[in-house]
PDB file of C-alpha atoms in Angstrom:
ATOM      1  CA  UNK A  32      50.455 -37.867 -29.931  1.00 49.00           C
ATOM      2  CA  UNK A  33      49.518 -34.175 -28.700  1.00 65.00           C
ATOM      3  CA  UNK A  34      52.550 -32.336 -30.122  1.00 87.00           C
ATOM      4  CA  UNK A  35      51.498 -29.633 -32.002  1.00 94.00           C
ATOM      5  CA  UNK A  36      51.967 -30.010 -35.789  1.00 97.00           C
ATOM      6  CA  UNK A  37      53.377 -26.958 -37.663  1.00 98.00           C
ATOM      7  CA  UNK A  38      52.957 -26.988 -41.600  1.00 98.00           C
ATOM      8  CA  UNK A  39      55.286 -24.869 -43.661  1.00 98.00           C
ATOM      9  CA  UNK A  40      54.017 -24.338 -47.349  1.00 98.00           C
ATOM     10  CA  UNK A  41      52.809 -22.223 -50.003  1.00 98.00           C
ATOM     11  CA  UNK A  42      49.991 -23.029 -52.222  1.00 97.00           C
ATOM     12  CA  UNK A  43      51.602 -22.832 -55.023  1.00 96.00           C
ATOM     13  CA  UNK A  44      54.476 -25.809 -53.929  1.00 97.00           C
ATOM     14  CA  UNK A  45      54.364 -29.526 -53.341  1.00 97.00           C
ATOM     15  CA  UNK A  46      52.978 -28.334 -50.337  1.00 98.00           C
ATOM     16  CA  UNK A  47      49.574 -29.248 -51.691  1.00 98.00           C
ATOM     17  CA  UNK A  48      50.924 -32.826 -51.514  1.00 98.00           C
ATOM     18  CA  UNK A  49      51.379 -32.565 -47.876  1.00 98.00           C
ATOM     19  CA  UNK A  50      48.139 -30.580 -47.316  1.00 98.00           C
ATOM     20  CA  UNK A  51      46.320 -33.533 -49.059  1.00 98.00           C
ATOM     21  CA  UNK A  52      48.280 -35.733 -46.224  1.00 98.00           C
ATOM     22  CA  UNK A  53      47.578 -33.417 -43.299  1.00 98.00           C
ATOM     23  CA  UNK A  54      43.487 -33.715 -44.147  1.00 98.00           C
ATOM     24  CA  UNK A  55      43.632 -37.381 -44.663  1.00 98.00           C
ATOM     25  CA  UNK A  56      45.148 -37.495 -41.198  1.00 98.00           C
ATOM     26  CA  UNK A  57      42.364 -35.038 -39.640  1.00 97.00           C
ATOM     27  CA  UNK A  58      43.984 -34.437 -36.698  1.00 97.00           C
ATOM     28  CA  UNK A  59      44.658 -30.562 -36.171  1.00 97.00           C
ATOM     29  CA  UNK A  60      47.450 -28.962 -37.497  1.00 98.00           C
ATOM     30  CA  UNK A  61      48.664 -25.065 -37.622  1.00 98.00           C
ATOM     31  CA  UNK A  62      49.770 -23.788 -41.236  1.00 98.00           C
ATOM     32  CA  UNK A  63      52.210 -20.786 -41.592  1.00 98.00           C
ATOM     33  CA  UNK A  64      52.161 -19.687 -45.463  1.00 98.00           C
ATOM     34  CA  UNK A  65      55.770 -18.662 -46.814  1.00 97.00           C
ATOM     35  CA  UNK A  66      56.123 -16.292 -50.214  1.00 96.00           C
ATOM     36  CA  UNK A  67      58.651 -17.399 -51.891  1.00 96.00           C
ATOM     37  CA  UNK A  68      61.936 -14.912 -52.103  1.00 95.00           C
ATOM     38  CA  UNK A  69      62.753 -13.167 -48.787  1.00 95.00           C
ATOM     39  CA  UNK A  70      60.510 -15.303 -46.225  1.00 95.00           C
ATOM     40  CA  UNK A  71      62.212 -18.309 -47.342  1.00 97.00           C
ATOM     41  CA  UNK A  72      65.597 -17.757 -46.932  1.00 97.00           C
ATOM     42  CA  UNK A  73      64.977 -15.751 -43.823  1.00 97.00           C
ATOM     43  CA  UNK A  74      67.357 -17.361 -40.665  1.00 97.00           C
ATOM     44  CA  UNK A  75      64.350 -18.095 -39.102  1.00 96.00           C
ATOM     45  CA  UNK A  76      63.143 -20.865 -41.686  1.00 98.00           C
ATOM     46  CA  UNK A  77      66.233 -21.318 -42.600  1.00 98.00           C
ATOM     47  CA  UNK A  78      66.572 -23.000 -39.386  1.00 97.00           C
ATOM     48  CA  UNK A  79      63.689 -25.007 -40.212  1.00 97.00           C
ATOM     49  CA  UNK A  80      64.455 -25.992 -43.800  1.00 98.00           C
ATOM     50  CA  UNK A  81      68.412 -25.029 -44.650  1.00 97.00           C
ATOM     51  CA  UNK A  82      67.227 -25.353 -48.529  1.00 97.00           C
ATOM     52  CA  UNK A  83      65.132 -22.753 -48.143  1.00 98.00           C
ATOM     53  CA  UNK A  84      61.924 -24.343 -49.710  1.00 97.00           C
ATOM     54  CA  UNK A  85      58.484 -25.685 -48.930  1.00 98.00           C
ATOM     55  CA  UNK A  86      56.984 -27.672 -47.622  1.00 98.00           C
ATOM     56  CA  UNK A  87      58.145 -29.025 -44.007  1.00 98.00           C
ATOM     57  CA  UNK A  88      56.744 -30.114 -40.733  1.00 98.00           C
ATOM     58  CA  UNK A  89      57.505 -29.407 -37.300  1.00 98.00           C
ATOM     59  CA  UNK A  90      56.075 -31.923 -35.137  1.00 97.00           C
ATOM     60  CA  UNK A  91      56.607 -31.402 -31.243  1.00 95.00           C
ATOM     61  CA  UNK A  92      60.720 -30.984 -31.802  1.00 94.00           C
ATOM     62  CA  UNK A  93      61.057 -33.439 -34.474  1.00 97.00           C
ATOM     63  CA  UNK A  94      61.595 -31.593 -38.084  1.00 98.00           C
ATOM     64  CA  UNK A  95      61.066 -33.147 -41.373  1.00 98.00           C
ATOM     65  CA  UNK A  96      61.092 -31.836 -44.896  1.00 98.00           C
ATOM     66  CA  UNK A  97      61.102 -33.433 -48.023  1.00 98.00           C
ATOM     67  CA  UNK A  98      57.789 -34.521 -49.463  1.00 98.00           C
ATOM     68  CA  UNK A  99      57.694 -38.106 -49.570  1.00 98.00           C
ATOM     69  CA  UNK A 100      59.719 -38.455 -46.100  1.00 98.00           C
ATOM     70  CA  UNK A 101      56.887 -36.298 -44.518  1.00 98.00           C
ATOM     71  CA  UNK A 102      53.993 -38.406 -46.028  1.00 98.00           C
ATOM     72  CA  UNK A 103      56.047 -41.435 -44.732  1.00 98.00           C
ATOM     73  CA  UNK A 104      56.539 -40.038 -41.086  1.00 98.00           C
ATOM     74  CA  UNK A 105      52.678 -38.860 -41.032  1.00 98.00           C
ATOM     75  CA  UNK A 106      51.579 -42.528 -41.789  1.00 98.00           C
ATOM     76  CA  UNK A 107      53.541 -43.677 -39.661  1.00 97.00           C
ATOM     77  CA  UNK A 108      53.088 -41.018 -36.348  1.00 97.00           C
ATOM     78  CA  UNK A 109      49.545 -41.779 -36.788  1.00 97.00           C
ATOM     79  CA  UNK A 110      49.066 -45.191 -37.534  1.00 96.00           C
ATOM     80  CA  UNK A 111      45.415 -45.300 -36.592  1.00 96.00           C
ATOM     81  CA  UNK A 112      44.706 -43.556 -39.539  1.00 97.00           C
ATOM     82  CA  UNK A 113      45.672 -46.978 -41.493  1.00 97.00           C
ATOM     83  CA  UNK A 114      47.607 -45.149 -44.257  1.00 98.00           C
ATOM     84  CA  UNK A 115      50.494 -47.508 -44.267  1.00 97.00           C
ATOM     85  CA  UNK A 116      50.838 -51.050 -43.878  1.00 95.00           C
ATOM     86  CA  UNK A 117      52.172 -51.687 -40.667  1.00 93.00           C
ATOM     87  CA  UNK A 118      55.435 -53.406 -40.072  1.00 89.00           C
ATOM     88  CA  UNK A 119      55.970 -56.982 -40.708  1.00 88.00           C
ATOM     89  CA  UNK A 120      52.652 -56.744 -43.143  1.00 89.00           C
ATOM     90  CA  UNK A 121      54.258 -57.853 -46.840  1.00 85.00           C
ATOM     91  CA  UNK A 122      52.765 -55.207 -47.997  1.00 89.00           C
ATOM     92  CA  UNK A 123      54.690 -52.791 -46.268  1.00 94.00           C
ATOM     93  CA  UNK A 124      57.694 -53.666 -49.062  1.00 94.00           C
ATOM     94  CA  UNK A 125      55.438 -52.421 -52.065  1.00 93.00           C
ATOM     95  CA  UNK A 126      54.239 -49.170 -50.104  1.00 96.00           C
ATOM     96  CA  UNK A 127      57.679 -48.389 -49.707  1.00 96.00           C
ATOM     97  CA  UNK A 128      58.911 -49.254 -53.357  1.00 96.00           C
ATOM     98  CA  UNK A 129      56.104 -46.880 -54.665  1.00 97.00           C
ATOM     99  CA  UNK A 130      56.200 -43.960 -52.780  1.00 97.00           C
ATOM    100  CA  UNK A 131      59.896 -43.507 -53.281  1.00 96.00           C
ATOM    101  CA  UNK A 132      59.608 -44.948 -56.955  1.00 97.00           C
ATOM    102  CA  UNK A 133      57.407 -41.820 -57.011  1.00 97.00           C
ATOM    103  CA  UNK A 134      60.394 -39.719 -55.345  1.00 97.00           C
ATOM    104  CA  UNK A 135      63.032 -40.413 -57.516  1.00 97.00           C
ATOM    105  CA  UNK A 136      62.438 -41.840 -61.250  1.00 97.00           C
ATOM    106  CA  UNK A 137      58.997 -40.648 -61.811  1.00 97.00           C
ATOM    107  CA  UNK A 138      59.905 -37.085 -60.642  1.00 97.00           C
ATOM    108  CA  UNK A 139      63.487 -37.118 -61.976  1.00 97.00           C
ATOM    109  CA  UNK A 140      62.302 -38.344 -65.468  1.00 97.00           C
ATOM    110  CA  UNK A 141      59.152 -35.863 -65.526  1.00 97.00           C
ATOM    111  CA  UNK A 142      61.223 -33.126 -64.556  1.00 96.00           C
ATOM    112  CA  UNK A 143      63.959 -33.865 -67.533  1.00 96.00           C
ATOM    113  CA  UNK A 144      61.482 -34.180 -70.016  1.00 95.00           C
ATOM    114  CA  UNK A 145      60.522 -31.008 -68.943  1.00 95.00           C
ATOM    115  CA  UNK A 146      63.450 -29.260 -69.407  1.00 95.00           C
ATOM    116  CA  UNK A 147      64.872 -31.138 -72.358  1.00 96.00           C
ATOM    117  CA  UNK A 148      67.447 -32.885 -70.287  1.00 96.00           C
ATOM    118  CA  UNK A 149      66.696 -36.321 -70.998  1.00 96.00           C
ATOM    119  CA  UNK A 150      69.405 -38.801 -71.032  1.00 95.00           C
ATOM    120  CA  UNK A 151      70.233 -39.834 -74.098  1.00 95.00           C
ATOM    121  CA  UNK A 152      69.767 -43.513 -75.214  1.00 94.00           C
ATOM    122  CA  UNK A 153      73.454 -44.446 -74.957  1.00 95.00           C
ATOM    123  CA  UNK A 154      73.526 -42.830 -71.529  1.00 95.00           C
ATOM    124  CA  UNK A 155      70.206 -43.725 -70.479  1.00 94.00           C
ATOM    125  CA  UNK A 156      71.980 -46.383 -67.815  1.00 94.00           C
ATOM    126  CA  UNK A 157      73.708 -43.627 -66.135  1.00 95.00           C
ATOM    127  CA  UNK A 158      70.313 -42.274 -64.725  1.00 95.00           C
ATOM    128  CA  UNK A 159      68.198 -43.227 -62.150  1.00 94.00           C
ATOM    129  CA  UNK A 160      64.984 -43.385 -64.331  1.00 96.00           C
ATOM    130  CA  UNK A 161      66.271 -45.151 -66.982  1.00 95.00           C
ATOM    131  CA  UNK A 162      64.433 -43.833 -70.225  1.00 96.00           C
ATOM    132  CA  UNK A 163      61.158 -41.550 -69.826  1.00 96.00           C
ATOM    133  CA  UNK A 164      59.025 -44.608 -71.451  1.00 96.00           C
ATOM    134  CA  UNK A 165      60.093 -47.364 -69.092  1.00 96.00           C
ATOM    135  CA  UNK A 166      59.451 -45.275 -66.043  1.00 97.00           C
ATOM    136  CA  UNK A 167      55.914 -44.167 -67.066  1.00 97.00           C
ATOM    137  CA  UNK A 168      55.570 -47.676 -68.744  1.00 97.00           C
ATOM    138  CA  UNK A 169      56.590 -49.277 -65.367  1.00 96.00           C
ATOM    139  CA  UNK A 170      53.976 -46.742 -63.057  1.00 97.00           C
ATOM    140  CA  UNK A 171      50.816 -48.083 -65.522  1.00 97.00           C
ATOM    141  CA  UNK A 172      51.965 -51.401 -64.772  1.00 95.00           C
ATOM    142  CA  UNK A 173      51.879 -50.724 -61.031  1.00 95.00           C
ATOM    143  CA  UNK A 174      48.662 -49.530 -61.137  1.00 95.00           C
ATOM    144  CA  UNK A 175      46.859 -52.834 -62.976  1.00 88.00           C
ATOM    145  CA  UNK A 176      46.493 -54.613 -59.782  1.00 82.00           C
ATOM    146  CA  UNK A 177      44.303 -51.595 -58.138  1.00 83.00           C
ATOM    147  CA  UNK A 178      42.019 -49.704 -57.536  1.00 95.00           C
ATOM    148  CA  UNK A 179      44.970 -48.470 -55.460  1.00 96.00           C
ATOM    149  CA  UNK A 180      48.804 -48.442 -55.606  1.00 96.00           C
ATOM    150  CA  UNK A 181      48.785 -50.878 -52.789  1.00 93.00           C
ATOM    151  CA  UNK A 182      46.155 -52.577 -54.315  1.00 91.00           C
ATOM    152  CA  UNK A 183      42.834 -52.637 -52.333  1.00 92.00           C
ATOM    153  CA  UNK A 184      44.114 -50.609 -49.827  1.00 94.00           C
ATOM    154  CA  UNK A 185      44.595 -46.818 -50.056  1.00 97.00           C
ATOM    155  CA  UNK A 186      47.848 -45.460 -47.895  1.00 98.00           C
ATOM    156  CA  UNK A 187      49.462 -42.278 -48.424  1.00 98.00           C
ATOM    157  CA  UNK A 188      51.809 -43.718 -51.171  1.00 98.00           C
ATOM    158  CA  UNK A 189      48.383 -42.632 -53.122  1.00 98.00           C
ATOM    159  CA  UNK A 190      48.780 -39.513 -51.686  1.00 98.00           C
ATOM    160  CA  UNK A 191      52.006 -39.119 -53.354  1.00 98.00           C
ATOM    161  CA  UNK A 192      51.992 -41.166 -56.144  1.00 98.00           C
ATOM    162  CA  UNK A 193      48.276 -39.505 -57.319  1.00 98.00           C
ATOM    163  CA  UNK A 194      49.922 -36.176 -57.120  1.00 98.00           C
ATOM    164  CA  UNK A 195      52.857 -36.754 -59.676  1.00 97.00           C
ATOM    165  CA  UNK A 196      50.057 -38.243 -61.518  1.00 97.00           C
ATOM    166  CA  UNK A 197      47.827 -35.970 -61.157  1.00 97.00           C
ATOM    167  CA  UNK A 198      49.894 -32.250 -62.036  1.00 96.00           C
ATOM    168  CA  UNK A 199      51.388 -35.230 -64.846  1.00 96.00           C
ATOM    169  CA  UNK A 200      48.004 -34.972 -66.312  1.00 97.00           C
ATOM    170  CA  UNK A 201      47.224 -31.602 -65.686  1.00 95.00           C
ATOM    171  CA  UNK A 202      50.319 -30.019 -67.377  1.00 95.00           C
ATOM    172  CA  UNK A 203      50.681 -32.937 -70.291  1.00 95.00           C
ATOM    173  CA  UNK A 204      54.171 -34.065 -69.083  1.00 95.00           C
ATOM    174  CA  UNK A 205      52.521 -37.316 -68.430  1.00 96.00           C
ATOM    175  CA  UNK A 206      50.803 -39.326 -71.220  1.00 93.00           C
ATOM    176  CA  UNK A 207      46.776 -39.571 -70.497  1.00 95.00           C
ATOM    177  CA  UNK A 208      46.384 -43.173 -70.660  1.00 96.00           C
ATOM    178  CA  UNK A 209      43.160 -44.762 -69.111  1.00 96.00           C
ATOM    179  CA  UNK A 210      44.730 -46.364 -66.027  1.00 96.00           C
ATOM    180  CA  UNK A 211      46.334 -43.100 -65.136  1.00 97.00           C
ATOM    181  CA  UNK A 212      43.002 -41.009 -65.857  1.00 97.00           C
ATOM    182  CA  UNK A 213      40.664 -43.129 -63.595  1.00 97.00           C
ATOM    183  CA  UNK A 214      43.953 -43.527 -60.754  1.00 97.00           C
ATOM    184  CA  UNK A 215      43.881 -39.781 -60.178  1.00 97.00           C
ATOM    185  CA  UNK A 216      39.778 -39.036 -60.885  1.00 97.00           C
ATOM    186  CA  UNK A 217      39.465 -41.973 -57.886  1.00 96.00           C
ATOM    187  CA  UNK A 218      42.289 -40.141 -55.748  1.00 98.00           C
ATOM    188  CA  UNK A 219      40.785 -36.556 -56.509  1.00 96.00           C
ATOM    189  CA  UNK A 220      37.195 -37.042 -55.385  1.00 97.00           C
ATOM    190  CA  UNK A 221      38.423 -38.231 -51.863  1.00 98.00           C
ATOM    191  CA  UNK A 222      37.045 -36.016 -49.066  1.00 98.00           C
ATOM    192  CA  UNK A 223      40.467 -34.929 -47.914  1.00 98.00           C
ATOM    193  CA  UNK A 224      41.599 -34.192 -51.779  1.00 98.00           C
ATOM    194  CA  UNK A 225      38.569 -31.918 -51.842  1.00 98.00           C
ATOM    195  CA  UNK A 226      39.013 -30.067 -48.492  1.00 98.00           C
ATOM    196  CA  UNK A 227      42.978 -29.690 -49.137  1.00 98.00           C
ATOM    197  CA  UNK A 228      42.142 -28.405 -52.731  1.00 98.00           C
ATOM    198  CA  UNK A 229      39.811 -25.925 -51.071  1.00 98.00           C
ATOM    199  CA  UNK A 230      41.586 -24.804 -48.385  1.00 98.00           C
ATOM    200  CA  UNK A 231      45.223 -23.956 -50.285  1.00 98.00           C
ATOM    201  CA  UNK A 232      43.110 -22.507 -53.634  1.00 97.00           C
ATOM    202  CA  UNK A 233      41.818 -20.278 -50.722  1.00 97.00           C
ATOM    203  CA  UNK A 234      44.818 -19.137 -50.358  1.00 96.00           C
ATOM    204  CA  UNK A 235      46.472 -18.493 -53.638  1.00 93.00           C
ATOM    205  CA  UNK A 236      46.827 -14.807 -54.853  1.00 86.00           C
ATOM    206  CA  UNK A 237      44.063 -12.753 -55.827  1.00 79.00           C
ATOM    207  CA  UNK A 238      44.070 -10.911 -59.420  1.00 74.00           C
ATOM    208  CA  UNK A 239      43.981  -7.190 -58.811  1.00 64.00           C
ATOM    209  CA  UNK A 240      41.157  -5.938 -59.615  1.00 59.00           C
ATOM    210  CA  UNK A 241      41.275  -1.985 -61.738  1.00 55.00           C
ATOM    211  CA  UNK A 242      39.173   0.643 -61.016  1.00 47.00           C
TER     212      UNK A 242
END
């Protein structure tokens, strides 16, 4: 396709999820950089993005926002790039279930844990996750059939899988068992993980420097 692809993010968002995507893609894209506060909820990316938060995509006139759906839509807009099974492949099932397993209990359950919001055993049916152990319990189990979460294959349900992961292990709100430790230090030295790493640390703010 020769729309042009607009990225929306700050480097300090999931928007390093998507960068890690865009890369992995290679094929050119144009990044606008957002502070949060003011620039976000100005009418103009407001019209973009009606949440008011990074990232999103504008690709030719399509829109999309939301992490995991953009990762989805860039597999699947470039499907040369093999990062998702194609259609009618079985495996195209256990991409899906991962990715969006990724989405909703992994995040959901990392995120209450976080704040202390954690359902509480007799309520634990009521949410989407469960209990914290089951849903980290369940993601190691995923991951025994490797080296990837689609097995042999790497798609970008790696790309967003490996980030939860990956900021899991880097902020201790995931345990560090083996299988998660050598799943993200695979995912990390990719080429693209380097080069999106590179490119959005190059843009983070500098420390002011006295005198």
């Amino acid at each position: 396709m020769s729309e042009t692809l607009t990225f929306y993010t700050n480097p300090m968002s999931r928007g390093r999820i998507v960068r890690w995507m865009l890369e992995e893609i290679g094929e050119p894209y144009e990044t606008v950089v957002l502070e949060y506060g003011p620039a976000m909820k100005s009418p103009d990316y407001l019209a973009i993005n009606p949440m008011g938060k990074v990232p999103a995509i504008r690709h030719g006139d399509e829109i999309v926002t939301e992490t995991a759906a953009i990762c989805a839509y860039l597999a699947d807009m470039f499907p040369d790039k093999g990062l998702a099974p194609p259609c009618g492949n079985p495996r195209r099932g256990h991409y899906y279930r991962w990715m969006f397993f990724a989405a909703g209990p992994l995040e959901a359950a990392v995120t209450a844990k976080s704040l202390g919001l954690l359902a509480p055993p007799d309520k634990k049916g009521m949410a989407g996750y469960g209990s914290f152990e089951e849903t980290v319990d369940c993601l190691e189990h995923a991951l025994k059939a490797g080296p990837f979460i689609c097995g042999d294959h790497f798609t970008a349900a790696d790309v967003y899988v490996g980030s939860q992961i990956g900021w899991g292990l880097m902020f201790g709100t995931i345990d560090r068992r083996p299988a998660f430790a050598e799943y993200s230090h695979r995912l990390q030295s990719r080429p693209a993980a380097v080069r999106a790493r590179e490119l959005d640390d190059a843009l983070m703010p500098k420390p002011d420097k006295e005198g």
